[in-house]
Amino acid sequence: MTMPQVNIVESHQHETANEAVILDKVSKTYQMGEVKVNALENVSLELPKGEFIVILGPSGSGKTTLLNLLGGMDSPSQGEIYINGSSVGHLNTTALTRHRREHIGFIFQFFNLIPSLTAEENIAFAADLVKNPRDTQDVLRRVGLEDRADHFPSQLSGGEQQRVAIARALVTDPPLILADEPTGSLDYETGKLILKVLRKIVSGEGKTVVLVTHNAAIAQMADRVVRLRSGKVQEIKQNPVPLPPDELEW
Amino acid sequence: MATIQRKLWRDLRRQLWQFAAVGLIVLLGVALFGASYMAYQNLNSSYQYSYEQLKFMDFLVTQRQLPGEAVQTLETLPGVAATQGRLQRELRVEMPEMDAKRAEGRVISLPLETRANVNDVKIERGDYFRADSTPQVLVLKNFAEYHGLEPGDILALTIGEETVNFRVQGIATSPEYLWVAKSALEFFPSARNFGVFFMPEGQMAELFDTRGSYDQVAIRIAANADRSEVIERVTEVLSPYGLPEITVREKWPSTRMLDMDLKAFSQVAVAFPLLFLAVAAFVIYSLLTRLIMAQRPQIGLMKAVGYSQQQIRNHYLGFALVVGLSASLLGSALGYILSISATRLYVKLLGLPYLNTDPRWETIFFGLLAGLVVALLAGYFPARAALRLPPAEAMREAAPVSSGRPWLERVFPALAGRSFTWRLPFRSLFRSRWRSLTTILGTAAGIALILVGVSFFDAFDYAIEQQFERIQNYDLRLSFNSPRPESILEQIQTIDGINRAEGMLDLPVRLEFGQNSTTTLVSGLAANNELHGLYQGNKRVAISEEGILLTSNLRQVLGVKVGDEVSVQAPSNSASYRVVGFVDQPLGTQGFLPLDEVRRLSALPKALSALLGRRTAQDSISSIMINSNPEASAAVLDRLYQLDGVAAIQVMDRFRSEIDDLMALFNGFIGVMVIFGVALALAIVFNIVTTNILERRREIATMRTIGTPRSKVALMLTLENIITGLLGGLLGFGLGYLGAGFFIGIYNSDLLTMSTIIYPRTFVLTGLGLVLILLISELPGILSVNRMNLAEVTKEQFI
């Protein structure tokens, strides 16, 4: 019989007083038929808490793969990922589900609202999963949609649908919000409105937001910008004076 | 209510018609199972209940001139619960004013003042015997109904040379004659020619001058007694009076016939609904797979926001549970109601004395469980498959299985040059192979179900046609009380309106081959016989001096092949014959030998023949087949009835219609199956076609947005449906034919042998029906996509 490994807990913890996210030599390889595709190659990153972080890169650079790994929607082929100090890279399905439920809020490019539920019910759909969710009306108010609570997604505009998606991400009160091209399917003005809401989440609520985009203009509002190209980190740049979303131009 | 449950109800409501159609399939499967199996159980218990109520015998002892004291002794034997000594004689019924004129009768005695201890009767109309001196009879219901006899009518029965008028005291049913079979060899006696009557014992003893003796004793054994031991004791007690003939309950012609019928019924009652449920399971599986796969992005989202595998699986199982449970409940209720109607119909047609339709809780429970399990299993696998996808992948729409130009366009370059209206439907077939496959298989299953049901009608119709048009080339069959000389044929030939007459000698025999044996009839036919056609497929076979011809169903019963020697045991002689061939004959089992050979087999030893005064001459015949001129039939019948020794004349046309009446129940049962089959086929095709269209709302909306006219969209969808429908139809024809062979095989018995026949018109009508169903099925889908708000649909991410 083998002895229990006493260092298991230690090996899954990381001294991360200030880091929301740490990636340690993370690689992700997909098998596409007979071809191996390296979506991420040996990526190491440390992203501090309470910042608005933009991951920038062209199509196929590995941004969405990185976001999926952070969100526990996918597992790395190699390397380790720590979210708020806990290793999540190699958790089993149940632990990953709990991790997403308690620590992550997702915002998608295509909103992914459930068409059969109203705006408020879409938010409640996530709130039902945690013990002490935030008030659904309150989060709706924060995204400016309190008067749209009873509308179904098909009765909302694209910007409104995305704000419902943001409210859904906030209702479980996760420390980390992951946004995948949240303005990708919105017009310029609506896009800026969404970015303002996201910025407010960081400044007003102290959350960490990781936003993935190919739109370089958005990088100007970030506290930190990570540039990806062909699955590798090209550059990590801190932005001492982020621009307010209103002043962004694209 | 948790939001995820709300989502479940909303989704169910949103796709109400699709889920309802899935539910309908489960409902039909469960209802059919419940209806047919409970009808079988009701029928069985109605028989048992009738046997119980009317104290049906466990066995019958037949022995002439049995003293009354011997019967009393039997009652005291251990294991004997009750005995009933009785007389049973054959006589002639004279009905000069009626169409049939004359019939063969069997009269059985019953106690006058008390009811019988064994084999009692139930009085359906009128009364039991009255204690007066007027000659009185009870008439068995089927004979009374055929001839329109009512209590109070007068009936003339000829006993020996004397004709006596009897008052019809009542119309009765008897446990011995639930199925009125004259003997183990005459399963289909016509009520026109054969009737059963009951007389008070004293009156009968006087008429037949029996002087206190009995012909038979019907015996019921005690609850825990061993029947064979009781039979041994009875045989021992009766041995001083000769060797008794024992007939046990299950060998009694009526019981044997009903058991055979019930067995075939039970097999079809289980196998057909199982086929239904299997088809339903497959269709529900494919539909739920598609409904769940359409929710792939939602599954991805649920995973992303932190719903556990179990929560998501339960959510999707919830659809199957709601659909399965509600459909199974409704199906069970419908099945129960239908089973009562089916049993009532059966009981009415057979004229059973009692009806038992208690709810069969175990069957209802099994039906419910089967429906639920089928739905849950059908929902479980797609839910599990969806859960295997990583959330990020689940949120992306599933890519088409194949891309690029399909092989069809490479093989048929002409198609590649056609407009997209023609090319897209073909491409769609290959683009979503699962969708195409389920459409083809689902349609095939629907078609097969219809064909299996309808094939029974065709096969039965074909069998009856063969029997009455090809094999029996005669329209009258005259039978004598006892064999007559062949010379009577010359007399008959002189009657105006008779085209041809041929004699026949029937002999009940036991056929043996190795360990197998069966009781059947051997008919002796003249070498130049024309009126009884013997066929192997389309080839006419002649009666052979070289050996015996057997009906093809005896091949399995005896396990014989051409060239084998079978032993033929007649009451007075036995011989071995080589099997020279098999002939097709739908009704009954039979052997055929040259007429002279049967005469040899039937010959009694000379001394005995002289003693009994029975004819065993070398030229005797027992019946005559007559081909007459239809216009002269009434006059011909009159003349024939005037001949000496005529027991009955069977008019084949009427006999055929009686068989048709008898089969009305079978037709009703199969008719219900066909209705269910059509409903199921409709539900399957409707489901699949609607899902095919609704699954592509966004794609169709996009086509419409870029300016494709509605008519073109409808044409493309119709083309695709017709292509898959036709492929499914072809496969369904093949499967239906195989299925028909299987089901007809399990329905065949000694009584009725049907071949797998599906008429071309059935294929054509089914094919046309399929096209019609396809066109009707696509209407709601097309109307729905035509009405949709393009802006809204193209904006929806989850459909």
mmCIF file of C-alpha atoms in Angstrom, chain A:
data_model
loop_
_atom_site.group_PDB
_atom_site.id
_atom_site.type_symbol
_atom_site.label_atom_id
_atom_site.label_comp_id
_atom_site.label_asym_id
_atom_site.label_seq_id
_atom_site.Cartn_x
_atom_site.Cartn_y
_atom_site.Cartn_z
ATOM 1 C CA MET A 1 0.000 0.000 0.000
ATOM 2 C CA THR A 2 1.355 3.415 -0.847
ATOM 3 C CA MET A 3 1.507 6.143 1.763
ATOM 4 C CA PRO A 4 -0.768 9.134 1.307
ATOM 5 C CA GLN A 5 1.033 12.060 -0.215
ATOM 6 C CA VAL A 6 1.209 14.729 2.458
ATOM 7 C CA ASN A 7 2.192 17.488 0.085
ATOM 8 C CA ILE A 8 -0.893 17.279 -2.099
ATOM 9 C CA VAL A 9 -2.466 20.356 -0.599
ATOM 10 C CA GLU A 10 0.755 22.329 -0.859
ATOM 11 C CA SER A 11 1.282 21.349 -4.465
ATOM 12 C CA HIS A 12 -2.166 22.678 -5.333
ATOM 13 C CA GLN A 13 -1.634 26.000 -3.582
ATOM 14 C CA HIS A 14 0.455 28.919 -4.691
ATOM 15 C CA GLU A 15 1.608 31.977 -2.790
ATOM 16 C CA THR A 16 -0.546 34.473 -4.648
ATOM 17 C CA ALA A 17 -1.461 37.304 -2.350
ATOM 18 C CA ASN A 18 -1.963 39.671 -5.265
ATOM 19 C CA GLU A 19 -2.321 37.478 -8.341
ATOM 20 C CA ALA A 20 -5.788 36.579 -9.641
ATOM 21 C CA VAL A 21 -4.285 34.349 -12.316
ATOM 22 C CA ILE A 22 -0.963 32.562 -12.699
ATOM 23 C CA LEU A 23 -0.074 30.468 -15.709
ATOM 24 C CA ASP A 24 3.051 28.362 -15.398
ATOM 25 C CA LYS A 25 4.453 27.041 -18.706
ATOM 26 C CA VAL A 26 1.016 26.203 -20.036
ATOM 27 C CA SER A 27 0.634 24.488 -23.418
ATOM 28 C CA LYS A 28 -2.487 23.325 -25.184
ATOM 29 C CA THR A 29 -2.417 20.989 -28.157
ATOM 30 C CA TYR A 30 -5.444 19.898 -30.186
ATOM 31 C CA GLN A 31 -5.532 16.853 -32.362
ATOM 32 C CA MET A 32 -7.365 17.737 -35.562
ATOM 33 C CA GLY A 33 -7.564 14.504 -37.499
ATOM 34 C CA GLU A 34 -3.948 13.565 -38.151
ATOM 35 C CA VAL A 35 -2.645 17.059 -37.505
ATOM 36 C CA LYS A 36 -1.533 18.392 -34.142
ATOM 37 C CA VAL A 37 -2.315 22.048 -33.558
ATOM 38 C CA ASN A 38 -0.425 23.928 -30.837
ATOM 39 C CA ALA A 39 -3.017 26.472 -29.711
ATOM 40 C CA LEU A 40 -0.837 27.644 -26.799
ATOM 41 C CA GLU A 41 2.854 27.050 -26.338
ATOM 42 C CA ASN A 42 4.666 27.359 -23.051
ATOM 43 C CA VAL A 43 2.703 30.373 -21.817
ATOM 44 C CA SER A 44 3.623 31.849 -18.416
ATOM 45 C CA LEU A 45 1.674 34.775 -16.976
ATOM 46 C CA GLU A 46 0.924 36.487 -13.687
ATOM 47 C CA LEU A 47 -2.191 38.684 -13.684
ATOM 48 C CA PRO A 48 -2.849 40.754 -10.552
ATOM 49 C CA LYS A 49 -6.219 41.007 -8.811
ATOM 50 C CA GLY A 50 -8.515 43.993 -9.320
ATOM 51 C CA GLU A 51 -7.213 44.852 -12.776
ATOM 52 C CA PHE A 52 -8.830 45.179 -16.161
ATOM 53 C CA ILE A 53 -6.695 42.926 -18.336
ATOM 54 C CA VAL A 54 -6.971 42.739 -22.107
ATOM 55 C CA ILE A 55 -5.626 39.759 -24.020
ATOM 56 C CA LEU A 56 -5.018 40.970 -27.524
ATOM 57 C CA GLY A 57 -4.240 39.033 -30.625
ATOM 58 C CA PRO A 58 -5.343 38.231 -34.140
ATOM 59 C CA SER A 59 -7.610 35.325 -35.004
ATOM 60 C CA GLY A 60 -5.971 31.985 -34.255
ATOM 61 C CA SER A 61 -3.485 33.450 -31.781
ATOM 62 C CA GLY A 62 -4.857 31.335 -28.936
ATOM 63 C CA LYS A 63 -6.849 33.998 -27.048
ATOM 64 C CA THR A 64 -10.058 32.016 -26.700
ATOM 65 C CA THR A 65 -8.096 28.873 -25.819
ATOM 66 C CA LEU A 66 -6.383 30.819 -23.042
ATOM 67 C CA LEU A 67 -9.720 32.117 -21.789
ATOM 68 C CA ASN A 68 -11.259 28.671 -21.827
ATOM 69 C CA LEU A 69 -8.330 27.321 -19.819
ATOM 70 C CA LEU A 70 -8.704 30.117 -17.245
ATOM 71 C CA GLY A 71 -12.395 29.443 -16.980
ATOM 72 C CA GLY A 72 -11.913 25.724 -16.488
ATOM 73 C CA MET A 73 -13.815 25.027 -19.687
ATOM 74 C CA ASP A 74 -10.840 23.128 -21.025
ATOM 75 C CA SER A 75 -7.691 21.554 -19.503
ATOM 76 C CA PRO A 76 -4.094 22.318 -20.437
ATOM 77 C CA SER A 77 -1.994 19.675 -22.159
ATOM 78 C CA GLN A 78 0.977 20.788 -20.057
ATOM 79 C CA GLY A 79 1.744 23.282 -17.309
ATOM 80 C CA GLU A 80 -0.225 24.558 -14.358
ATOM 81 C CA ILE A 81 -2.878 27.211 -13.855
ATOM 82 C CA TYR A 82 -3.656 28.932 -10.549
ATOM 83 C CA ILE A 83 -6.773 30.999 -10.019
ATOM 84 C CA ASN A 84 -6.773 32.986 -6.787
ATOM 85 C CA GLY A 85 -4.075 30.676 -5.508
ATOM 86 C CA SER A 86 -5.720 27.353 -6.354
ATOM 87 C CA SER A 87 -4.491 25.032 -9.040
ATOM 88 C CA VAL A 88 -7.221 24.387 -11.608
ATOM 89 C CA GLY A 89 -5.298 22.912 -14.504
ATOM 90 C CA HIS A 90 -5.882 19.290 -13.735
ATOM 91 C CA LEU A 91 -9.041 19.224 -11.664
ATOM 92 C CA ASN A 92 -11.634 16.596 -12.348
ATOM 93 C CA THR A 93 -14.979 17.499 -13.923
ATOM 94 C CA THR A 94 -16.799 17.954 -10.614
ATOM 95 C CA ALA A 95 -14.111 20.203 -9.158
ATOM 96 C CA LEU A 96 -13.950 22.236 -12.370
ATOM 97 C CA THR A 97 -17.713 22.709 -12.266
ATOM 98 C CA ARG A 98 -17.473 23.973 -8.677
ATOM 99 C CA HIS A 99 -14.583 26.198 -9.675
ATOM 100 C CA ARG A 100 -16.591 27.814 -12.481
ATOM 101 C CA ARG A 101 -19.636 28.171 -10.279
ATOM 102 C CA GLU A 102 -17.798 29.890 -7.423
ATOM 103 C CA HIS A 103 -14.911 31.772 -8.986
ATOM 104 C CA ILE A 104 -15.699 32.643 -12.583
ATOM 105 C CA GLY A 105 -18.217 34.762 -14.402
ATOM 106 C CA PHE A 106 -18.418 34.300 -18.180
ATOM 107 C CA ILE A 107 -19.417 36.787 -20.844
ATOM 108 C CA PHE A 108 -19.571 35.551 -24.451
ATOM 109 C CA GLN A 109 -19.486 37.251 -27.811
ATOM 110 C CA PHE A 110 -22.919 35.829 -28.725
ATOM 111 C CA PHE A 111 -24.443 36.457 -25.273
ATOM 112 C CA ASN A 112 -25.632 32.844 -24.925
ATOM 113 C CA LEU A 113 -28.882 33.660 -23.204
ATOM 114 C CA ILE A 114 -31.503 30.986 -22.860
ATOM 115 C CA PRO A 115 -34.330 32.001 -25.183
ATOM 116 C CA SER A 116 -37.072 30.438 -23.109
ATOM 117 C CA LEU A 117 -36.186 32.454 -19.993
ATOM 118 C CA THR A 118 -36.768 36.169 -19.349
ATOM 119 C CA ALA A 119 -33.896 38.545 -18.624
ATOM 120 C CA GLU A 120 -34.326 38.192 -14.889
ATOM 121 C CA GLU A 121 -34.769 34.416 -15.146
ATOM 122 C CA ASN A 122 -31.572 34.128 -17.188
ATOM 123 C CA ILE A 123 -29.804 35.784 -14.264
ATOM 124 C CA ALA A 124 -31.628 33.626 -11.724
ATOM 125 C CA PHE A 125 -30.530 30.594 -13.748
ATOM 126 C CA ALA A 126 -26.969 31.246 -12.525
ATOM 127 C CA ALA A 127 -28.002 32.633 -9.109
ATOM 128 C CA ASP A 128 -29.739 29.342 -8.270
ATOM 129 C CA LEU A 129 -26.341 27.649 -8.221
ATOM 130 C CA VAL A 130 -24.730 29.487 -5.291
ATOM 131 C CA LYS A 131 -25.605 29.790 -1.625
ATOM 132 C CA ASN A 132 -25.566 33.559 -1.326
ATOM 133 C CA PRO A 133 -26.162 35.089 -4.714
ATOM 134 C CA ARG A 134 -26.575 38.774 -5.245
ATOM 135 C CA ASP A 135 -30.036 40.156 -5.711
ATOM 136 C CA THR A 136 -31.090 39.666 -9.350
ATOM 137 C CA GLN A 137 -32.951 42.992 -9.409
ATOM 138 C CA ASP A 138 -29.889 44.726 -8.035
ATOM 139 C CA VAL A 139 -27.537 43.343 -10.714
ATOM 140 C CA LEU A 140 -30.091 44.206 -13.374
ATOM 141 C CA ARG A 141 -30.120 47.756 -12.001
ATOM 142 C CA ARG A 142 -26.336 47.871 -12.164
ATOM 143 C CA VAL A 143 -26.415 47.086 -15.872
ATOM 144 C CA GLY A 144 -29.272 49.531 -16.355
ATOM 145 C CA LEU A 145 -31.940 47.008 -17.304
ATOM 146 C CA GLU A 146 -34.290 47.046 -14.322
ATOM 147 C CA ASP A 147 -37.222 47.882 -16.601
ATOM 148 C CA ARG A 148 -36.428 44.982 -18.958
ATOM 149 C CA ALA A 149 -36.584 42.238 -16.316
ATOM 150 C CA ASP A 150 -39.581 40.451 -17.857
ATOM 151 C CA HIS A 151 -38.431 40.605 -21.452
ATOM 152 C CA PHE A 152 -37.335 37.521 -23.322
ATOM 153 C CA PRO A 153 -33.987 37.640 -25.180
ATOM 154 C CA SER A 154 -35.709 37.950 -28.549
ATOM 155 C CA GLN A 155 -37.386 41.124 -27.249
ATOM 156 C CA LEU A 156 -34.054 42.737 -26.320
ATOM 157 C CA SER A 157 -31.476 44.524 -28.459
ATOM 158 C CA GLY A 158 -27.976 43.073 -28.838
ATOM 159 C CA GLY A 159 -26.534 45.508 -26.288
ATOM 160 C CA GLU A 160 -29.312 44.715 -23.832
ATOM 161 C CA GLN A 161 -28.767 41.005 -24.287
ATOM 162 C CA GLN A 162 -25.075 41.439 -23.557
ATOM 163 C CA ARG A 163 -25.849 43.477 -20.434
ATOM 164 C CA VAL A 164 -28.117 40.652 -19.248
ATOM 165 C CA ALA A 165 -25.169 38.307 -19.841
ATOM 166 C CA ILE A 166 -22.945 40.616 -17.735
ATOM 167 C CA ALA A 167 -25.548 40.676 -14.972
ATOM 168 C CA ARG A 168 -25.669 36.881 -15.125
ATOM 169 C CA ALA A 169 -21.886 36.788 -14.718
ATOM 170 C CA LEU A 170 -22.052 39.129 -11.709
ATOM 171 C CA VAL A 171 -24.920 37.538 -9.818
ATOM 172 C CA THR A 172 -22.823 34.728 -8.337
ATOM 173 C CA ASP A 173 -20.319 37.364 -7.161
ATOM 174 C CA PRO A 174 -17.222 35.707 -8.675
ATOM 175 C CA PRO A 175 -13.833 37.378 -8.216
ATOM 176 C CA LEU A 176 -12.841 36.790 -11.840
ATOM 177 C CA ILE A 177 -14.872 37.797 -14.914
ATOM 178 C CA LEU A 178 -13.847 36.364 -18.274
ATOM 179 C CA ALA A 179 -15.164 38.115 -21.350
ATOM 180 C CA ASP A 180 -14.698 36.632 -24.831
ATOM 181 C CA GLU A 181 -14.996 39.378 -27.484
ATOM 182 C CA PRO A 182 -17.959 40.893 -25.594
ATOM 183 C CA THR A 183 -18.312 43.711 -28.099
ATOM 184 C CA GLY A 184 -17.662 41.525 -31.154
ATOM 185 C CA SER A 185 -21.268 41.401 -32.251
ATOM 186 C CA LEU A 186 -22.265 44.908 -31.172
ATOM 187 C CA ASP A 187 -22.166 48.281 -32.829
ATOM 188 C CA TYR A 188 -19.657 50.941 -31.810
ATOM 189 C CA GLU A 189 -21.826 52.845 -29.333
ATOM 190 C CA THR A 190 -23.307 49.737 -27.747
ATOM 191 C CA GLY A 191 -19.837 48.210 -27.588
ATOM 192 C CA LYS A 192 -18.566 51.207 -25.655
ATOM 193 C CA LEU A 193 -21.536 51.021 -23.329
ATOM 194 C CA ILE A 194 -20.668 47.408 -22.531
ATOM 195 C CA LEU A 195 -17.018 48.302 -21.962
ATOM 196 C CA LYS A 196 -18.107 51.031 -19.526
ATOM 197 C CA VAL A 197 -20.142 48.494 -17.562
ATOM 198 C CA LEU A 198 -17.140 46.161 -17.448
ATOM 199 C CA ARG A 199 -14.805 48.934 -16.366
ATOM 200 C CA LYS A 200 -17.201 49.807 -13.566
ATOM 201 C CA ILE A 201 -17.085 46.196 -12.366
ATOM 202 C CA VAL A 202 -13.346 46.569 -11.827
ATOM 203 C CA SER A 203 -13.311 50.025 -10.340
ATOM 204 C CA GLY A 204 -16.567 49.834 -8.411
ATOM 205 C CA GLU A 205 -16.611 46.225 -7.265
ATOM 206 C CA GLY A 206 -12.947 45.313 -7.211
ATOM 207 C CA LYS A 207 -13.348 42.346 -9.584
ATOM 208 C CA THR A 208 -10.703 41.192 -11.993
ATOM 209 C CA VAL A 209 -11.818 41.292 -15.606
ATOM 210 C CA VAL A 210 -9.942 39.413 -18.322
ATOM 211 C CA LEU A 211 -11.194 40.483 -21.718
ATOM 212 C CA VAL A 212 -10.156 38.787 -24.922
ATOM 213 C CA THR A 213 -10.329 40.780 -28.153
ATOM 214 C CA HIS A 214 -8.675 41.337 -31.482
ATOM 215 C CA ASN A 215 -9.620 45.030 -31.317
ATOM 216 C CA ALA A 216 -6.417 46.896 -30.431
ATOM 217 C CA ALA A 217 -8.349 50.050 -29.516
ATOM 218 C CA ILE A 218 -9.895 48.326 -26.503
ATOM 219 C CA ALA A 219 -6.384 47.642 -25.163
ATOM 220 C CA GLN A 220 -6.118 51.343 -24.361
ATOM 221 C CA MET A 221 -8.625 51.061 -21.521
ATOM 222 C CA ALA A 222 -6.793 48.098 -19.915
ATOM 223 C CA ASP A 223 -4.599 48.208 -16.831
ATOM 224 C CA ARG A 224 -2.529 45.473 -18.417
ATOM 225 C CA VAL A 225 -2.288 44.155 -21.972
ATOM 226 C CA VAL A 226 -1.108 40.686 -22.934
ATOM 227 C CA ARG A 227 -0.330 40.292 -26.640
ATOM 228 C CA LEU A 228 -0.555 36.804 -28.070
ATOM 229 C CA ARG A 229 0.647 35.611 -31.440
ATOM 230 C CA SER A 230 0.632 32.039 -32.698
ATOM 231 C CA GLY A 231 -0.016 30.649 -29.252
ATOM 232 C CA LYS A 232 2.856 32.493 -27.575
ATOM 233 C CA VAL A 233 2.994 35.548 -25.339
ATOM 234 C CA GLN A 234 4.586 38.284 -27.421
ATOM 235 C CA GLU A 235 4.404 41.076 -24.904
ATOM 236 C CA ILE A 236 2.944 42.003 -21.509
ATOM 237 C CA LYS A 237 2.516 45.714 -21.074
ATOM 238 C CA GLN A 238 1.268 47.695 -18.129
ATOM 239 C CA ASN A 239 -0.813 50.774 -18.930
ATOM 240 C CA PRO A 240 -0.192 53.438 -16.291
ATOM 241 C CA VAL A 241 -3.045 55.676 -17.484
ATOM 242 C CA PRO A 242 -5.901 53.657 -18.997
ATOM 243 C CA LEU A 243 -8.273 55.602 -21.216
ATOM 244 C CA PRO A 244 -11.901 55.858 -20.122
ATOM 245 C CA PRO A 245 -14.098 53.744 -22.466
ATOM 246 C CA ASP A 246 -15.872 56.899 -23.685
ATOM 247 C CA GLU A 247 -12.639 58.092 -25.251
ATOM 248 C CA LEU A 248 -11.920 54.940 -27.184
ATOM 249 C CA GLU A 249 -12.057 55.184 -30.948
ATOM 250 C CA TRP A 250 -12.223 52.340 -33.497
#
